[in-house]
């Protein structure tokens, strides 16, 4: 079976199947480089195998976003520079 066929049968995305192959969770062979094939018995074994936990640390708590406020500056920033270019171009 192709990875796309496995994805359709299992309900996983095509890319999830490719990740499982690359991780070694789902054994596949490549008759042509980049074109994977999965045996039906391997597909059935993979479906029965419980998902393994990631060996990574849990994600960090997202930091609260800082609110920025516009401040008036003496140079006027890039908008003032653009206006100055427009004035010179006229």
CSV table of C-alpha atoms in Angstrom, one decimal:
chain,number,residue,atom,x,y,z
A,1,UNK,CA,0.0,0.0,0.0
A,2,UNK,CA,1.1,3.6,-0.6
A,3,UNK,CA,1.4,6.1,2.3
A,4,UNK,CA,-1.7,7.8,0.9
A,5,UNK,CA,-3.7,4.6,0.9
A,6,UNK,CA,-2.6,4.0,4.5
A,7,UNK,CA,-3.7,7.6,5.4
A,8,UNK,CA,-7.1,7.1,3.9
A,9,UNK,CA,-7.7,3.8,5.6
A,10,UNK,CA,-6.4,4.9,9.0
A,11,UNK,CA,-7.8,8.4,9.1
A,12,UNK,CA,-4.4,10.0,9.6
A,13,UNK,CA,-3.0,12.6,7.4
A,14,UNK,CA,-0.5,11.7,4.6
A,15,UNK,CA,2.2,13.6,6.4
A,16,UNK,CA,1.5,11.8,9.7
A,17,UNK,CA,2.1,8.5,7.9
A,18,UNK,CA,5.4,9.8,6.4
A,19,UNK,CA,6.5,10.9,9.9
A,20,UNK,CA,5.7,7.5,11.3
A,21,UNK,CA,7.8,5.9,8.5
A,22,UNK,CA,10.7,8.2,9.1
A,23,UNK,CA,10.5,7.7,12.9
A,24,UNK,CA,10.6,3.9,12.3
A,25,UNK,CA,7.2,3.3,13.9
A,26,UNK,CA,5.7,2.1,10.5
A,27,UNK,CA,8.0,-0.1,8.5
A,28,UNK,CA,8.1,0.6,4.8
A,29,UNK,CA,10.3,-0.1,1.8
A,30,UNK,CA,11.3,2.0,-1.1
A,31,UNK,CA,11.1,0.3,-4.5
A,32,UNK,CA,12.1,3.7,-5.9
A,33,UNK,CA,13.7,6.4,-3.8
A,34,UNK,CA,11.1,8.6,-2.2
A,35,UNK,CA,8.2,6.2,-3.1
A,36,UNK,CA,7.3,4.2,0.0
A,37,UNK,CA,5.3,1.0,0.1
A,38,UNK,CA,3.8,-0.6,3.3
A,39,UNK,CA,2.8,-4.2,3.5
A,40,UNK,CA,-0.7,-4.9,4.7
A,41,UNK,CA,0.5,-7.0,7.7
A,42,UNK,CA,2.8,-4.1,8.8
A,43,UNK,CA,-0.1,-1.7,8.5
A,44,UNK,CA,-2.2,-3.9,10.7
A,45,UNK,CA,0.6,-4.3,13.2
A,46,UNK,CA,1.1,-0.5,13.3
A,47,UNK,CA,-2.6,0.1,13.9
A,48,UNK,CA,-2.6,-2.3,16.9
A,49,UNK,CA,0.5,-0.8,18.4
A,50,UNK,CA,-0.2,1.9,21.0
A,51,UNK,CA,1.1,5.3,20.2
A,52,UNK,CA,4.4,6.0,21.9
A,53,UNK,CA,5.0,9.1,24.0
A,54,UNK,CA,7.2,11.8,22.6
A,55,UNK,CA,10.7,11.7,24.1
A,56,UNK,CA,10.7,15.5,24.3
A,57,UNK,CA,10.0,17.8,27.2
A,58,UNK,CA,6.5,19.2,27.5
A,59,UNK,CA,6.0,22.5,25.7
A,60,UNK,CA,6.7,25.6,27.7
A,61,UNK,CA,3.8,27.8,28.8
A,62,UNK,CA,3.3,30.5,26.3
A,63,UNK,CA,4.6,33.9,27.5
A,64,UNK,CA,2.0,36.7,27.6
A,65,UNK,CA,2.4,39.1,24.7
A,66,UNK,CA,3.6,42.5,25.6
A,67,UNK,CA,1.4,45.3,24.5
A,68,UNK,CA,3.2,48.0,22.7
A,69,UNK,CA,2.1,51.6,22.6
A,70,UNK,CA,3.0,54.1,19.9
A,71,UNK,CA,5.1,56.8,21.3
A,72,UNK,CA,5.8,60.2,19.7
A,73,UNK,CA,9.4,60.6,18.9
A,74,UNK,CA,11.3,63.6,17.6
A,75,UNK,CA,12.5,61.9,14.5
A,76,UNK,CA,9.1,60.7,13.4
A,77,UNK,CA,10.3,57.2,12.4
A,78,UNK,CA,10.0,55.6,9.0
A,79,UNK,CA,6.8,57.3,8.1
A,80,UNK,CA,8.4,60.7,8.3
A,81,UNK,CA,11.3,59.4,6.2
A,82,UNK,CA,8.9,58.2,3.5
A,83,UNK,CA,7.2,61.6,3.5
A,84,UNK,CA,10.5,63.3,3.2
A,85,UNK,CA,11.4,61.2,0.2
A,86,UNK,CA,8.0,62.0,-1.4
A,87,UNK,CA,8.5,65.7,-0.9
A,88,UNK,CA,12.0,65.6,-2.4
A,89,UNK,CA,10.7,63.6,-5.4
A,90,UNK,CA,8.2,66.3,-6.3
